[in-house]
Short mmCIF file of C-alpha atoms and ligand atoms in Angstrom, two decimals:
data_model
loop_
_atom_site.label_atom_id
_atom_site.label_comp_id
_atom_site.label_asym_id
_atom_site.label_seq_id
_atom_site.Cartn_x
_atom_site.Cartn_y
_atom_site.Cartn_z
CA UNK L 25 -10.07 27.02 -25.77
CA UNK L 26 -7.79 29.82 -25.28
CA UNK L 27 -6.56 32.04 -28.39
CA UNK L 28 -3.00 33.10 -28.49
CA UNK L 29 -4.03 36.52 -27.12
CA UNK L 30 -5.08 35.27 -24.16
CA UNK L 31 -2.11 32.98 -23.75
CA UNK L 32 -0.59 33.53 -19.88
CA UNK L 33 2.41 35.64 -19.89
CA UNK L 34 2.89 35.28 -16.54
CA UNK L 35 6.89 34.87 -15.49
CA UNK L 36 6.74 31.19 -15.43
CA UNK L 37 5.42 30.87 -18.68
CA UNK L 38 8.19 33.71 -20.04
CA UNK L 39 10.42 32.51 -22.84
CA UNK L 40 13.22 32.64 -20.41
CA UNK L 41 11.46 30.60 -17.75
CA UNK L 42 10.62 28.07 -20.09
CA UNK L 43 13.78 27.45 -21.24
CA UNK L 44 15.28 27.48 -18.31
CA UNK L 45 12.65 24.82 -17.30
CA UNK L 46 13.44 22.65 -19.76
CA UNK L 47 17.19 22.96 -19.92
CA UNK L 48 16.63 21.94 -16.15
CA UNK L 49 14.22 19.03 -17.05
CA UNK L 50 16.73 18.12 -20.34
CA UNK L 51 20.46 18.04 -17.63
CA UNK L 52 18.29 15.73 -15.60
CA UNK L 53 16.85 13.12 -18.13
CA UNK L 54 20.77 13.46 -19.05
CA UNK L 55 21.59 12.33 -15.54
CA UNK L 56 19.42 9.79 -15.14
CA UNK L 57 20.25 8.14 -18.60
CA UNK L 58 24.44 8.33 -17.07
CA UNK L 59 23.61 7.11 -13.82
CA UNK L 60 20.99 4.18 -13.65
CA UNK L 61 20.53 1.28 -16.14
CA UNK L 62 17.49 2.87 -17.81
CA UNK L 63 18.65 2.20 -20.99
CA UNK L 64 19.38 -1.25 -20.51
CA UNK L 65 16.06 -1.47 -19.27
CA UNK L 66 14.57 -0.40 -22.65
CA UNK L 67 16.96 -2.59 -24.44
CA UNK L 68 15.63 -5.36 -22.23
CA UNK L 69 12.09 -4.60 -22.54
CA UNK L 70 12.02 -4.32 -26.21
CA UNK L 71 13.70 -8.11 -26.37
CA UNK L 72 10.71 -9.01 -24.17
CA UNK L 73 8.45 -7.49 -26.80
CA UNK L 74 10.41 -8.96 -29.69
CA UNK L 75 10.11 -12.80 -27.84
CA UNK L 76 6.08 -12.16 -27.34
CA UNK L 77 5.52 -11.29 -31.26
CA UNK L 78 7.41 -14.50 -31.70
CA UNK L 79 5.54 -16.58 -29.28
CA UNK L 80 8.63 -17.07 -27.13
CA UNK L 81 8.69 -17.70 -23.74
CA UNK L 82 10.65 -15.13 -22.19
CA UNK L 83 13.49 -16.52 -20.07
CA UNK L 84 13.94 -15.92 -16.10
CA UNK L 85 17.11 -14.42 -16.80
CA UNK L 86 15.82 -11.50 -19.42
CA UNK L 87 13.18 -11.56 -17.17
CA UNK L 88 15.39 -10.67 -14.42
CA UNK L 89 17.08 -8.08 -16.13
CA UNK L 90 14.24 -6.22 -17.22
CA UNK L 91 13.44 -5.69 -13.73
CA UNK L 92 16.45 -5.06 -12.08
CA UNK L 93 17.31 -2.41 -14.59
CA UNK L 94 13.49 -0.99 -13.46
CA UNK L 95 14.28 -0.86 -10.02
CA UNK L 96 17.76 0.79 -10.16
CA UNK L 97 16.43 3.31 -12.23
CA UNK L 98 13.22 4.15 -10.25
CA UNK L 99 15.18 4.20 -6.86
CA UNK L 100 17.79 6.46 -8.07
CA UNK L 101 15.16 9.08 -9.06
CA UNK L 102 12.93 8.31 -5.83
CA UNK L 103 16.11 8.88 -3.66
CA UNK L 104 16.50 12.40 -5.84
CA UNK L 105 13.38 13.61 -5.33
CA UNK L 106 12.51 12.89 -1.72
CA UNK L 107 15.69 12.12 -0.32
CA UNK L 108 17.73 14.87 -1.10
CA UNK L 109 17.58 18.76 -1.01
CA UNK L 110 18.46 19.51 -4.35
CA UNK L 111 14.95 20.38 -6.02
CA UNK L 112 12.11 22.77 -5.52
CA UNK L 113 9.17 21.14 -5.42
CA UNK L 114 8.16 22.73 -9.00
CA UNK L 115 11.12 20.53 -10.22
CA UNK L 116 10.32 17.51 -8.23
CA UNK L 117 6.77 17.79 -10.08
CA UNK L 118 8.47 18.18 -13.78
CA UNK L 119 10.68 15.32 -12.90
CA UNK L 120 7.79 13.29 -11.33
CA UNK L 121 5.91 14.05 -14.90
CA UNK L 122 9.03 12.93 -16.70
CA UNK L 123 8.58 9.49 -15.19
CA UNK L 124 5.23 9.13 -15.96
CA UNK L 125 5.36 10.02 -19.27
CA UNK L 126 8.64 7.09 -19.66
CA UNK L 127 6.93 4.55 -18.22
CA UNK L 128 3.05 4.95 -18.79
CA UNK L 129 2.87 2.95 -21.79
CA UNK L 130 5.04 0.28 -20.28
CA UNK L 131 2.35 0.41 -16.78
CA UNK L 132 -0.40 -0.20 -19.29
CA UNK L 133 1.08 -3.52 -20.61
CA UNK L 134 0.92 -4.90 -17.03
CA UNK L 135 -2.69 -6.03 -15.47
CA UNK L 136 -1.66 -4.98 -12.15
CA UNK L 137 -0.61 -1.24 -13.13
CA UNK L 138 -2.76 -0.44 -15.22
CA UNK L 139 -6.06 -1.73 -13.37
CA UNK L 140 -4.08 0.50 -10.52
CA UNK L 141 -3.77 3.30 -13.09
CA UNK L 142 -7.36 3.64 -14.22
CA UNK L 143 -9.04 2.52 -10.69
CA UNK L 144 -12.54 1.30 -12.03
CA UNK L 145 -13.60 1.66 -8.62
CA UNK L 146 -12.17 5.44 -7.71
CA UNK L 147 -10.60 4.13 -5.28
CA UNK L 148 -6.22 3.40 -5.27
CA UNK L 149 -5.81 0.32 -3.54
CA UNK L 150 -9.02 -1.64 -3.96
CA UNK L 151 -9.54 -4.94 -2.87
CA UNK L 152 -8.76 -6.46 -6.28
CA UNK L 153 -5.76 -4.50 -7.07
CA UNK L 154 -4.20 -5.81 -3.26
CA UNK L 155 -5.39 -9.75 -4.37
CA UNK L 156 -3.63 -9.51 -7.06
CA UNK L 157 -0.61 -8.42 -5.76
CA UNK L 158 -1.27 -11.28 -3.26
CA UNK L 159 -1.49 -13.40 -6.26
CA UNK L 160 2.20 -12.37 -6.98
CA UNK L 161 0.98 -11.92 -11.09
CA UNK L 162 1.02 -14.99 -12.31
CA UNK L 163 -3.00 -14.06 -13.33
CA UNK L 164 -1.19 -12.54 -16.25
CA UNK L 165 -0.02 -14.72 -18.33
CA UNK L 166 0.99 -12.62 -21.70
CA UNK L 167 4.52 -12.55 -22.16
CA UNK L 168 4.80 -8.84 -21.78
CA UNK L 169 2.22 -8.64 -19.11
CA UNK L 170 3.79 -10.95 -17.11
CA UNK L 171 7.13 -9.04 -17.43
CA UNK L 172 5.68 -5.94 -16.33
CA UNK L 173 4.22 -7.08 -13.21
CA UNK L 174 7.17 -8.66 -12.16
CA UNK L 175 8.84 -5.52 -12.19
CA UNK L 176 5.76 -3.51 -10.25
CA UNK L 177 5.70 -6.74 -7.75
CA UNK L 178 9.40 -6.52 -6.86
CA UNK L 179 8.97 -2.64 -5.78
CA UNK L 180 9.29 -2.85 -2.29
CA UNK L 181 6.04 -1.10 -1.85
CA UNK L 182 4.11 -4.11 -3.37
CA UNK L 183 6.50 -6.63 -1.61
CA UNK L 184 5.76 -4.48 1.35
CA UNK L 185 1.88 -5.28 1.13
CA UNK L 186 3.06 -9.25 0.75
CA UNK L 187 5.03 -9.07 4.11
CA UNK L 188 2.49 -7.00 6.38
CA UNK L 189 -0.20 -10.12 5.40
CA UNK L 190 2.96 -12.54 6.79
CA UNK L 191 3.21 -10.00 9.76
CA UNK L 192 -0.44 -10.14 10.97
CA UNK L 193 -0.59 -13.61 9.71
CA UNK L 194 2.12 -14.54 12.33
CA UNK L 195 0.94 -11.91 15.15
CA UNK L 196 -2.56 -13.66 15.20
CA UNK L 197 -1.39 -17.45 15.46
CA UNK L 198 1.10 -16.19 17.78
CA UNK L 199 -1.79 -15.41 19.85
CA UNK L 200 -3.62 -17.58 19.28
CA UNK L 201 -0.77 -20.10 20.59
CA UNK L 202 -0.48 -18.73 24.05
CA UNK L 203 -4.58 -17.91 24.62
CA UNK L 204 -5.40 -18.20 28.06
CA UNK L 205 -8.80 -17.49 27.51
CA UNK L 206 -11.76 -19.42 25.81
CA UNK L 207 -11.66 -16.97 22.57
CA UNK L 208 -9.76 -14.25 20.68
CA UNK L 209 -11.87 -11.70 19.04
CA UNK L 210 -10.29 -10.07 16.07
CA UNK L 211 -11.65 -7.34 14.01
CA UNK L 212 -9.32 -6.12 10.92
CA UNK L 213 -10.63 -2.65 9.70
CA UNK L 214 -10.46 -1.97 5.62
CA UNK L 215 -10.03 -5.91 5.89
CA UNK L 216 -10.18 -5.66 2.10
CA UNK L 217 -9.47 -9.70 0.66
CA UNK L 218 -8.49 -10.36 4.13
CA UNK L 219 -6.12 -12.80 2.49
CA UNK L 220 -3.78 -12.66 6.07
CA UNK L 221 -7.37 -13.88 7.81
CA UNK L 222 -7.27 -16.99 5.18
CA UNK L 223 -4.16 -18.09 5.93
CA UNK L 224 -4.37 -18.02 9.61
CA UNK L 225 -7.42 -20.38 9.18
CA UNK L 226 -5.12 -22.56 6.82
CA UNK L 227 -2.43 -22.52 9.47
CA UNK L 228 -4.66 -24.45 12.37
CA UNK L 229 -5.82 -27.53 12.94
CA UNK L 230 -9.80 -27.20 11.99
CA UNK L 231 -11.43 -28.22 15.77
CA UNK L 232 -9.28 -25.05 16.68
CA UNK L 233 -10.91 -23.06 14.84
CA UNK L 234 -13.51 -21.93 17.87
CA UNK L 235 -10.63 -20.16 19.59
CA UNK L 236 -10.78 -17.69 16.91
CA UNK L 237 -13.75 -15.01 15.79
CA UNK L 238 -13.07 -12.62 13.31
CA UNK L 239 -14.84 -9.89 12.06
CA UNK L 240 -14.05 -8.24 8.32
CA UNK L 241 -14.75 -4.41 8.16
CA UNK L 242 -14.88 -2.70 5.10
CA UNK L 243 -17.44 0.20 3.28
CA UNK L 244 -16.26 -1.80 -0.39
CA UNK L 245 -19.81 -3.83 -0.50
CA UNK L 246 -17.70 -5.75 -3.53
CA UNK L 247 -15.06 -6.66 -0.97
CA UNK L 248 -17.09 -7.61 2.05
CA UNK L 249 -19.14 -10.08 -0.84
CA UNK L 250 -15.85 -11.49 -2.06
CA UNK L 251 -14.63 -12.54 1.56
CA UNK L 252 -18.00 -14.12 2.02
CA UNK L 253 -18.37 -16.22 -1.16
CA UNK L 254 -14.74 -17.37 0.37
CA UNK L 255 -15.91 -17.99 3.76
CA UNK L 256 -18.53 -20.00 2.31
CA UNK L 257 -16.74 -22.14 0.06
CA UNK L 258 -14.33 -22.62 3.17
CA UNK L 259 -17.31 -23.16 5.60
CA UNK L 260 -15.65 -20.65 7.95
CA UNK L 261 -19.09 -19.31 8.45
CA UNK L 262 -19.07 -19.65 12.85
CA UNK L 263 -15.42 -17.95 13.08
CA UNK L 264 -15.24 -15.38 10.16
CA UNK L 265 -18.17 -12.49 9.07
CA UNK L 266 -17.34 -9.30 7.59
CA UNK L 267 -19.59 -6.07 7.66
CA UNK L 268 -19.88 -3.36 5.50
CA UNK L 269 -19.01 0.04 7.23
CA UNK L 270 -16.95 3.14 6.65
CA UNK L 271 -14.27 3.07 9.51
CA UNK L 272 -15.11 6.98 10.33
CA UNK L 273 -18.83 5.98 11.29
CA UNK L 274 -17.89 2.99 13.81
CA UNK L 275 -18.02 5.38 16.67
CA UNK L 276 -21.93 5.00 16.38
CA UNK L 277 -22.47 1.15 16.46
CA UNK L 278 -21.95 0.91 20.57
CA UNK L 279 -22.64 -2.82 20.29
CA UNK L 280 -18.99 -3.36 19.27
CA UNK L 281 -17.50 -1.43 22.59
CA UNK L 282 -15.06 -3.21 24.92
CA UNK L 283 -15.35 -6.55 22.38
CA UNK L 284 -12.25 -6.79 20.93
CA UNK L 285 -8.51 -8.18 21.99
CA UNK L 286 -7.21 -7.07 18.68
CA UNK L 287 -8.32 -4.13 16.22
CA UNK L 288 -5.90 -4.25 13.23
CA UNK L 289 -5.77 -1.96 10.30
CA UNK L 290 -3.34 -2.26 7.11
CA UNK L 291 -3.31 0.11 4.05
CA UNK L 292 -6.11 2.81 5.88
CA UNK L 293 -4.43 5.37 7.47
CA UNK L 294 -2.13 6.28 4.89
CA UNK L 295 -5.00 7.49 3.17
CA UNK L 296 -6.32 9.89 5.75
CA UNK L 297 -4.94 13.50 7.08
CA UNK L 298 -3.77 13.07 11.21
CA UNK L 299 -7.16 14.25 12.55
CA UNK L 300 -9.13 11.84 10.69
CA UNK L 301 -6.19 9.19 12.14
CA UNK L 302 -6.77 10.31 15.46
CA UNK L 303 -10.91 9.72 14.99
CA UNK L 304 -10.28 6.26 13.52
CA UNK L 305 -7.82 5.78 16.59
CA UNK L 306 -10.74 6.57 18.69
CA UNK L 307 -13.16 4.47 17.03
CA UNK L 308 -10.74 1.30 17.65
CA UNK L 309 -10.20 2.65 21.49
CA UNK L 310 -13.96 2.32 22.30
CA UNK L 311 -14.28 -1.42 20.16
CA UNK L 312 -11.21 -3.09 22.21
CA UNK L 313 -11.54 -4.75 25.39
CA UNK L 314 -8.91 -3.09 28.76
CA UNK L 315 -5.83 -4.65 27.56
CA UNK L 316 -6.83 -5.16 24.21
CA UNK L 317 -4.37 -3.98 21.40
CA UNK L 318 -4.27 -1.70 18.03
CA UNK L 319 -2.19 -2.22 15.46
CA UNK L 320 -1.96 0.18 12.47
CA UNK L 321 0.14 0.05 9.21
CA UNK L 322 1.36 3.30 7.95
CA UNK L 323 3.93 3.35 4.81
CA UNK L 324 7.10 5.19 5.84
CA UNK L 325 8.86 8.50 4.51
CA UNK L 326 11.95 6.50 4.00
CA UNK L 327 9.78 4.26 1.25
CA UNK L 328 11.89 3.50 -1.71
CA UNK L 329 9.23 3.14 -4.05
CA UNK L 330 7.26 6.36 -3.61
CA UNK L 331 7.70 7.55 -6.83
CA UNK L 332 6.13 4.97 -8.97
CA UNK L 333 2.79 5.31 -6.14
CA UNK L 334 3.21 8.90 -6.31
CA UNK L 335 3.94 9.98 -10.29
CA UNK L 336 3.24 6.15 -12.02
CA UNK L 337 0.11 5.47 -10.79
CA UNK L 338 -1.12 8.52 -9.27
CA UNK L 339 -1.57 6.16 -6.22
CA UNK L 340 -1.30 9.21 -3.35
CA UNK L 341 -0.31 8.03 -0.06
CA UNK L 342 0.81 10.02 3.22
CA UNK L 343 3.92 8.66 4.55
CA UNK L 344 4.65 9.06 8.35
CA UNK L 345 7.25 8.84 10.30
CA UNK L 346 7.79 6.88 13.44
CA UNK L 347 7.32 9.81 15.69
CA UNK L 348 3.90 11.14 13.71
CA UNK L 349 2.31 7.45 14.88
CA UNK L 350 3.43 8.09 18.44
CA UNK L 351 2.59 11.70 17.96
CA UNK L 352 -1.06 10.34 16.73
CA UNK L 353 -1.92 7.97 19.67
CA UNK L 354 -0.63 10.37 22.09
CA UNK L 355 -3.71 12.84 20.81
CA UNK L 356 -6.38 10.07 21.00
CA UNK L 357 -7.98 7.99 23.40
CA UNK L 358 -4.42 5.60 23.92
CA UNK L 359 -3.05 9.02 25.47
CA UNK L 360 0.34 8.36 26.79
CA UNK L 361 0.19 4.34 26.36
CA UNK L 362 3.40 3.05 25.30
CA UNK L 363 3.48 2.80 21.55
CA UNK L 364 5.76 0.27 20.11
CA UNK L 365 6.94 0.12 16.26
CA UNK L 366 7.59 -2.64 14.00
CA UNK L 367 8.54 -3.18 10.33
CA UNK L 368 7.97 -5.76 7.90
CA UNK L 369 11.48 -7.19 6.20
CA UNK L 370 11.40 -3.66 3.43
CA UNK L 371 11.09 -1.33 6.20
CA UNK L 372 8.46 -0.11 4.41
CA UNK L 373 5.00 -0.78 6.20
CA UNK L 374 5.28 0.52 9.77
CA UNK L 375 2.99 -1.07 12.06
CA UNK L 376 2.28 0.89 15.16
CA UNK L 377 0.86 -1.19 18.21
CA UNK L 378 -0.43 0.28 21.41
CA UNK L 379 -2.65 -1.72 23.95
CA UNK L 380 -5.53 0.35 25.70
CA UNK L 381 -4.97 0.82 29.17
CA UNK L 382 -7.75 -0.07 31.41
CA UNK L 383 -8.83 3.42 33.27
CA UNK L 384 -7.31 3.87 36.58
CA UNK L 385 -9.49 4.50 39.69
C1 SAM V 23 -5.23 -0.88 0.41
S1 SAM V 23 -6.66 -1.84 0.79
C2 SAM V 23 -6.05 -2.76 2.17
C3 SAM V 23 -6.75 -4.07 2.34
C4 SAM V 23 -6.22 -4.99 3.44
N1 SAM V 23 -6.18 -4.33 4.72
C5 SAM V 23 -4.87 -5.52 3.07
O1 SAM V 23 -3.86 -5.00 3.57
O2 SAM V 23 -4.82 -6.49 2.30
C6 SAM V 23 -7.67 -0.61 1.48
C7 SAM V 23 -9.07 -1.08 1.80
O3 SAM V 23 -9.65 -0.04 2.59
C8 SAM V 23 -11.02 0.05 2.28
N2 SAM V 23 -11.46 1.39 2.74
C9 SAM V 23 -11.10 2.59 2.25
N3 SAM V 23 -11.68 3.58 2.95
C10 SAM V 23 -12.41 2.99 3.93
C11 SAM V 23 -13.25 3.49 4.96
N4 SAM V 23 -13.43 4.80 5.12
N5 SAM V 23 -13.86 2.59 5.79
C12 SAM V 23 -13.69 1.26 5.61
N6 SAM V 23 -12.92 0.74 4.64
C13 SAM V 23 -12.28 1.58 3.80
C14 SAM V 23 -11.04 -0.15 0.78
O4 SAM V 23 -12.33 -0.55 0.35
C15 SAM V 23 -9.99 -1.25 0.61
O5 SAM V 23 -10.56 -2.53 0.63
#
């Protein structure tokens, strides 16, 4: 432990710097108290509180409220720090802090952000903390609890996560619908629950189900296991196997080349600096078949909902733009191949598809 002597006394930690910091930090908590419902959203909250002690039931409307006044408040201070010019990035990290301090006790009330808080597997974005979200929170059925994750599950970064499962859901039976061959082979890459693999099997009539072979790819051991006590209990054994591999090491099992119509990946590459991007890119180049497509999920810049990732959970992400994903396939194996963009309903999750050219003569 440092004595006083030894105390910094550097300029930033001067008496004048310090006070300017926090008259800074104090004319922005006064801001965002004028501009956004946050106080309403502590008035709300502590009703919720008050109807839990007295067993209760909350009602949809203060439920409602409670999150509404959430939202407002977190997207006025996400749109201040990374949509506007007005801060250094010293100040975006005070006012980041701020947050987090506000809301952590309220995160901790919620099984979804707090298990997302304290990642038990050291990992952000585990396969439990995306089936939840899947499970839309209803696993948590205190009063408060339940509030809470309402609130985290109508950020449009976890309503993103709902829609890209719709998205890929939709993409594959859409395939699947107009196959003019005998079978589509589908590999999804940090498959994770694979819940979007589920509900494609739901979607089809059962002696259909030999049009369709799926593999599951993800280093979790936990997650692989938990898809295959599923595919078990759904018999689902001839169409659906997962394997337990770290994306960055695919490269080496050559038994996958040229096997693949479609190579998806959701929630990955957001995780991973551009030249490990471009590797994984690679990796999925060599598994698909000539004509066979990639599609990859990337969370925007524009995301409305970074801060509560970025200074709530201490969930970091790197957003991309569209031109980074075309800049990305351009350096890897796709070269120049077209690269089209989509985005689910939030405009959140980008999904960037490209289809691998078969090489000319
Ligand atoms: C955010 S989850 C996404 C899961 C799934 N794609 C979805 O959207 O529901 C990320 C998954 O990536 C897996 N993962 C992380 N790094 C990986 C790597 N290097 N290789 C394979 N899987 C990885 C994690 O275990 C986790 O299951």
């Amino acid at each position: 432990m440092k004595n006083c002597n030894e105390i910094s006394t550097s300029h930033e930690h001067s008496p004048e710097k310090l006070t300017q910091n926090s008259q800074f930090l104090h004319a922005i908590i006064e801001e965002v108290y004028r501009c956004t419902p946050l106080n309403n959203f502590k008035k709300n909250f502590a009703l919720v509180a008050k109807s839990a002690a007295s067993h209760i039931a909350v009602t949809q409307e203060l439920a409602n409220n409670t999150q509404h006044s959430f939202r407002k408040t977190l997207s006025y201070v996400n749109t201040m720090i990374y949509h506007t010019e007005r801060f250094s990035d010293d100040q975006k990290e005070a006012i980041g802090k701020w947050i987090h301090q506000e809301f952590i006790a309220f995160c901790l009330l919620g099984s979804w952000p707090s298990r997302s808080f304290s990642k038990p597997q050291n990992i952000a974005g585990d396969h439990h903390t995306i089936k939840q979200i899947y499970g839309g929170g209803i696993q948590d059925d205190r009063n408060t609890g339940h509030v809470v994750n309402l609130c985290f599950f109508n950020e449009p970064a976890c309503k993103a996560v709902a829609n890209r499962k719709q998205y890929m859901k939709n993409y594959i039976l859409e395939k699947i619908e107009h196959l003019q061959q005998e079978k589509y082979h589908v590999t999804s890459i940090a498959s994770g629950p694979a819940e979007e693999i589920f509900d494609v099997f739901d979607s089809m009539e059962k002696d259909a189900y030999s049009t369709l072979k799926v593999t599951g790819i993800d280093m979790d051991k936990r997650a692989c296991a938990s898809v295959d006590d599923r595919i078990q209990e759904k018999k689902l054994n001839a169409y659906f196997s997962t394997q337990a591999h770290n994306v960055l090491s695919l490269g080496k099992y050559t038994y996958l080349n040229n096997t693949q119509d479609l190579v998806y990946s959701m929630g990955l590459v957001d995780y991973f600096s551009d030249k490990l991007v471009i590797k994984i890119l690679n990796n999925i180049y060599q598994m698909l078949k000539p004509h066979g497509e990639v599609i990859i999920g990337n969370f925007h810049t524009n995301c409305d909902s970074r801060l509560f990732l970025d200074y709530l959970l201490d969930w970091k992400l790197i957003y991309r733009t569209e031109q980074d994903m075309c800049r990305l396939f351009s350096l890897s194996k796709f070269g120049n191949s077209p690269v089209n963009i989509d985005f689910e309903e939030q405009g959140v999750n980008m999904l960037a598809r490209c289809v691998k050219q078969p090489p000319t003569d």
